[in-house]
Amino acid sequence: MPRLPTPVTLTDRGEKRGVRKRPRLLPDQDGTAPDVPPGRHAPRRRIRQETATAWAFIAPSVLVILGLSVVPVIWSLLLSFQADDLVTPSRWVGLDNYRALAQDPHFDEAVRNTVVYTALYVPLSIGLGLMLALALNRRIRLVGLYRTLIFVPFVISAAAQGVLFSFILDPEFGAANAVLNEFGISRQGFFTDPGQALLALLAISLWSGTGFCVVVLLAALQDVPASLIEAARLDGAGRLQLLRHVVFPTLTPVLTFLLLWQTITSLQVFDLVYVTTKGGPLGSTTVIVYFIWEQAFKNFTAGYGAAAAYALALALLILAVVPRAARALRDRARPDQHIEGAAR
């Protein structure tokens, strides 16, 4: 049988130019459009599936945050403008709660006690923490044990600390007065003396809170470049000059963080006061947070307590915003100084 000639086909223009022609999809027998090729929208479908999976994992946490933080914040803000005793229906009083705070001598006393506590606790905790961190940054025997012993009090809860020191500082049967008696010192009232109660709380807070400062500062000291220290020593810098011109400048961001952190912590002290003194004697240890709790859950004036809570929140917001704003202004002024210096 003779061989048939091969049919001659014309080359498509797209193929000549190296462009691959996309196949045309014909409709099905029932007239419906055919399915899109599986690889065409696969990336979009995969992104939607990953997004849905991510939200499925995040949703429980979002609900918890909304239910335990956002909703109570909004509710307490509205409560601060109402007279509410948590039992009977509340009524709107506007800014009366805030006006009453400005004229309340007990709130003034709570603010004064909190300011005194903060003014003493913040510099002492950071100063002691820096001294201990410098001492523990050396290569000495059992340095790991010393670091652990200093940090352990920070791990103990404030409630446990309050119970422990309530026994130690008991004016009648406490171990502290027994030791003072051995040195010929008369018995002290500690938590029962209005002049000593706040200082006793301060001493307990320093015993427990200094360990956090030590750990943070010790980590910062170990990050100081060794080359800077060696260069300063070769230039003849002494120990004090080395601390002043090399170590302290590198610790400035960490010290700023500790200053803000310890201030916020001291303004929020509550559990230690609640376990030990209950705000007494004679209101000498009533701090702002304990005043808020007392007004809301002891005197059943929830609206008044919410107003005091938002006064504290405003103070904390100012403490958080002012350093950042000052840093932004300082950073904005530095380029101008560099430009002026270059022009000169």
XYZ file of C-alpha atoms in Angstrom:
344
model
C 0.000 0.000 0.000
C 1.521 3.371 -0.952
C 2.470 5.741 1.906
C 0.199 8.768 2.259
C 1.849 12.168 2.136
C 2.328 14.001 5.405
C -0.197 16.877 5.795
C 1.288 20.315 5.743
C 0.261 22.532 8.741
C 0.795 26.252 9.104
C 2.712 27.407 12.148
C 0.778 29.709 14.513
C 2.090 33.239 14.838
C 2.204 32.928 18.628
C 4.343 29.852 18.396
C 6.682 31.607 15.993
C 7.244 34.352 18.518
C 7.853 31.881 21.342
C 4.506 32.510 23.030
C 2.673 29.432 24.123
C -0.959 29.567 23.169
C -3.367 28.818 26.014
C -5.780 25.996 25.166
C -9.360 27.048 24.743
C -11.825 25.335 27.063
C -15.022 24.207 25.411
C -18.284 24.077 27.329
C -19.555 20.788 28.647
C -22.447 18.891 27.130
C -24.923 20.391 29.603
C -23.891 23.903 28.610
C -22.065 24.748 31.867
C -18.626 26.269 31.892
C -15.807 23.855 32.510
C -13.818 23.839 35.737
C -10.850 26.159 36.008
C -7.534 24.345 35.747
C -6.464 23.147 39.194
C -3.213 25.115 39.290
C -4.683 28.471 38.313
C -6.218 29.630 41.628
C -4.344 27.265 43.910
C -2.223 30.014 45.596
C -5.303 32.081 46.475
C -7.169 29.052 47.766
C -4.143 28.040 49.829
C -3.858 31.539 51.310
C -7.546 31.527 52.280
C -7.190 28.128 53.922
C -4.096 29.213 55.860
C -5.853 32.409 56.981
C -8.898 30.447 58.164
C -6.664 27.997 60.025
C -4.728 30.831 61.663
C -7.924 32.530 62.836
C -9.195 29.208 64.176
C -6.117 28.993 66.409
C -6.164 32.684 67.356
C -9.903 32.959 68.042
C -9.852 31.478 71.602
C -7.102 33.878 72.676
C -8.895 36.814 71.072
C -12.101 35.919 72.906
C -10.239 35.634 76.214
C -8.532 39.013 75.692
C -11.808 40.674 74.744
C -13.685 39.074 77.627
C -11.106 39.664 80.355
C -9.521 42.965 79.362
C -11.268 45.044 76.706
C -14.850 44.551 77.905
C -14.039 45.146 81.620
C -12.078 48.291 80.718
C -15.016 49.743 78.808
C -17.500 48.650 81.477
C -15.437 50.138 84.325
C -15.034 53.404 82.391
C -18.809 53.698 82.128
C -19.094 52.647 85.775
C -16.864 55.535 86.870
C -19.600 57.953 85.751
C -22.297 56.160 87.742
C -23.333 55.640 91.351
C -23.354 51.864 91.751
C -23.311 49.653 94.846
C -23.197 46.363 92.861
C -26.661 45.462 94.194
C -29.244 48.064 93.214
C -29.592 49.586 89.729
C -26.994 52.251 89.022
C -27.704 55.852 88.130
C -25.713 58.286 86.025
C -23.873 60.975 88.017
C -21.416 62.290 85.437
C -18.192 63.691 86.890
C -19.405 63.682 90.498
C -17.184 60.715 91.400
C -14.077 62.503 90.112
C -15.033 65.707 91.935
C -15.462 63.707 95.138
C -11.989 62.191 94.669
C -10.448 65.640 94.520
C -12.010 66.490 97.905
C -11.510 63.129 99.654
C -8.814 63.280 102.384
C -8.507 59.479 102.401
C -7.677 59.490 98.694
C -5.101 62.217 99.309
C -3.554 60.085 102.025
C -3.476 57.050 99.711
C -1.803 59.119 96.994
C 0.736 60.468 99.479
C 1.582 56.993 100.789
C 1.944 55.670 97.249
C 4.218 58.539 96.204
C 6.436 58.077 99.276
C 6.608 54.319 98.710
C 7.458 54.789 95.023
C 10.014 57.540 95.656
C 11.887 55.262 98.075
C 11.435 51.889 96.388
C 12.434 52.750 92.811
C 15.892 54.319 93.397
C 16.787 51.942 96.234
C 15.862 48.805 94.272
C 17.765 49.943 91.175
C 20.758 51.159 93.206
C 21.038 47.967 95.239
C 20.492 45.906 92.109
C 23.330 47.720 90.333
C 25.712 47.256 93.261
C 24.940 43.538 93.516
C 25.147 43.094 89.751
C 28.612 44.687 89.687
C 29.695 42.434 92.541
C 28.311 39.276 90.906
C 29.783 40.089 87.499
C 33.196 38.938 88.680
C 34.717 35.483 88.519
C 34.377 34.304 92.099
C 33.690 30.929 93.627
C 30.039 29.845 93.893
C 28.892 32.884 91.922
C 26.026 30.860 90.432
C 24.772 30.040 93.926
C 24.882 33.678 94.971
C 22.949 34.762 91.883
C 20.294 32.127 92.549
C 19.907 33.087 96.211
C 19.416 36.744 95.298
C 16.806 35.948 92.646
C 14.796 33.429 94.714
C 12.869 36.067 96.763
C 11.533 37.569 93.529
C 9.909 34.239 92.635
C 8.066 33.995 95.974
C 4.561 35.401 95.767
C 3.735 38.586 97.641
C 1.050 36.775 99.649
C 3.598 34.238 100.906
C 6.025 37.046 101.726
C 3.328 38.846 103.699
C 2.496 35.763 105.748
C 6.175 35.040 106.392
C 7.066 38.549 107.544
C 3.874 38.851 109.588
C 5.355 36.182 111.843
C 8.896 37.561 111.734
C 7.843 41.166 112.479
C 5.215 40.336 115.060
C 5.688 42.867 117.899
C 5.148 40.281 120.655
C 6.487 36.949 119.433
C 8.384 37.807 116.229
C 11.974 36.818 115.564
C 12.957 40.378 114.640
C 12.265 41.759 118.130
C 14.028 38.760 119.671
C 17.182 39.604 117.708
C 16.891 43.298 118.572
C 16.509 42.384 122.239
C 19.849 40.561 122.118
C 21.524 43.806 121.032
C 19.794 45.810 123.755
C 17.312 47.527 121.428
C 13.760 47.993 122.652
C 10.855 46.237 120.951
C 9.557 47.799 117.768
C 5.973 47.959 116.603
C 6.680 47.368 112.887
C 3.249 46.760 111.303
C 1.410 48.105 114.358
C 3.325 51.418 114.430
C 2.021 54.102 112.003
C 5.536 55.495 111.660
C 7.135 52.130 110.815
C 4.504 50.183 108.898
C 5.178 51.725 105.486
C 8.944 51.413 105.965
C 8.508 47.742 106.900
C 6.560 47.157 103.687
C 9.302 48.960 101.788
C 11.968 46.696 103.291
C 10.012 43.572 102.300
C 9.547 44.890 98.760
C 13.264 45.623 98.463
C 14.095 42.125 99.704
C 11.972 40.588 96.963
C 12.140 43.110 94.108
C 15.873 43.782 94.012
C 16.542 40.344 92.530
C 14.781 41.288 89.305
C 16.985 44.366 88.914
C 20.079 42.266 89.591
C 19.239 39.762 86.851
C 18.466 42.434 84.256
C 21.535 44.541 85.053
C 23.785 41.494 85.215
C 22.703 40.488 81.727
C 23.365 44.045 80.515
C 26.827 44.103 82.129
C 27.767 40.878 80.396
C 26.841 42.467 77.041
C 29.276 45.363 77.471
C 31.904 44.944 74.699
C 35.158 43.674 76.142
C 37.093 45.656 73.535
C 35.818 48.945 74.982
C 36.877 47.946 78.468
C 40.337 46.858 77.300
C 40.781 50.059 75.302
C 39.817 52.183 78.300
C 42.262 50.295 80.525
C 45.052 50.762 78.006
C 44.319 54.490 78.017
C 44.842 54.531 81.784
C 41.207 54.664 82.955
C 40.659 53.684 86.567
C 37.778 51.686 87.958
C 35.539 54.684 88.604
C 36.337 56.218 85.218
C 35.655 52.884 83.575
C 32.225 52.703 85.215
C 31.376 56.306 84.444
C 32.517 56.574 80.821
C 32.168 53.002 79.511
C 29.794 50.883 81.595
C 27.086 53.383 82.559
C 26.518 54.728 79.004
C 25.884 51.188 77.774
C 23.466 50.578 80.656
C 21.345 53.671 79.945
C 18.564 51.851 77.994
C 18.363 49.125 80.633
C 18.254 51.640 83.479
C 15.466 53.514 81.689
C 13.490 50.299 81.360
C 14.002 49.432 85.028
C 13.013 52.932 86.098
C 9.719 52.678 84.240
C 9.081 49.064 85.257
C 9.777 49.557 88.944
C 7.681 52.716 89.021
C 4.670 50.958 87.530
C 5.184 48.017 89.897
C 5.331 50.254 92.965
C 2.216 52.179 91.940
C 0.289 48.900 91.669
C 1.298 47.356 94.999
C -1.692 45.720 96.676
C -1.322 42.091 97.733
C 1.479 42.739 100.230
C -0.584 45.476 101.896
C -3.703 43.304 101.928
C -1.952 40.357 103.596
C 0.007 42.315 106.209
C -1.564 45.599 107.332
C -4.975 45.941 105.598
C -4.117 49.587 105.020
C -3.475 50.320 108.681
C -2.601 51.351 111.232
C -4.579 54.584 110.944
C -4.352 54.476 107.149
C -0.564 54.779 107.152
C -0.167 51.997 104.549
C -3.272 52.633 102.446
C -2.018 52.848 98.859
C -4.047 53.698 95.765
C -4.845 50.145 94.657
C -5.893 49.143 98.159
C -8.043 52.287 98.320
C -9.729 51.233 95.059
C -10.410 47.744 96.378
C -11.700 49.110 99.678
C -14.123 51.508 98.007
C -15.422 48.984 95.478
C -15.684 45.762 97.470
C -15.693 46.838 101.114
C -17.717 50.034 101.078
C -19.745 48.922 98.011
C -19.199 52.182 96.119
C -18.137 50.608 92.841
C -18.510 53.771 90.770
C -16.310 55.733 93.149
C -13.695 52.967 93.117
C -13.770 52.873 89.305
C -13.114 56.624 89.211
C -10.090 56.140 91.488
C -8.890 53.308 89.240
C -9.018 55.547 86.183
C -7.152 58.270 88.047
C -4.391 55.699 88.610
C -4.606 54.590 84.956
C -4.139 58.182 83.845
C -1.024 58.488 86.011
C 0.399 55.264 84.543
C -0.377 56.455 81.023
C 1.494 59.684 81.656
C 4.481 57.739 82.982
C 4.492 55.599 79.855
C 4.003 58.404 77.332
C 6.256 61.140 78.741
C 9.587 59.232 78.448
C 8.752 58.140 74.914
C 7.788 61.659 73.893
C 10.973 63.053 75.454
C 13.045 60.465 73.593
C 11.310 61.311 70.306
C 12.015 65.017 70.812
C 15.642 64.286 71.678
C 16.087 62.100 68.595
C 14.488 64.765 66.440
C 16.838 67.432 67.820
C 19.991 65.387 67.232
C 19.967 65.604 63.411
C 19.550 69.384 63.647
C 22.593 69.572 65.921
C 24.629 67.459 63.532
C 23.645 69.693 60.606
C 24.607 72.846 62.527
C 27.924 71.274 63.523
C 28.671 70.303 59.924
C 27.793 73.809 58.694
C 30.213 75.348 61.154
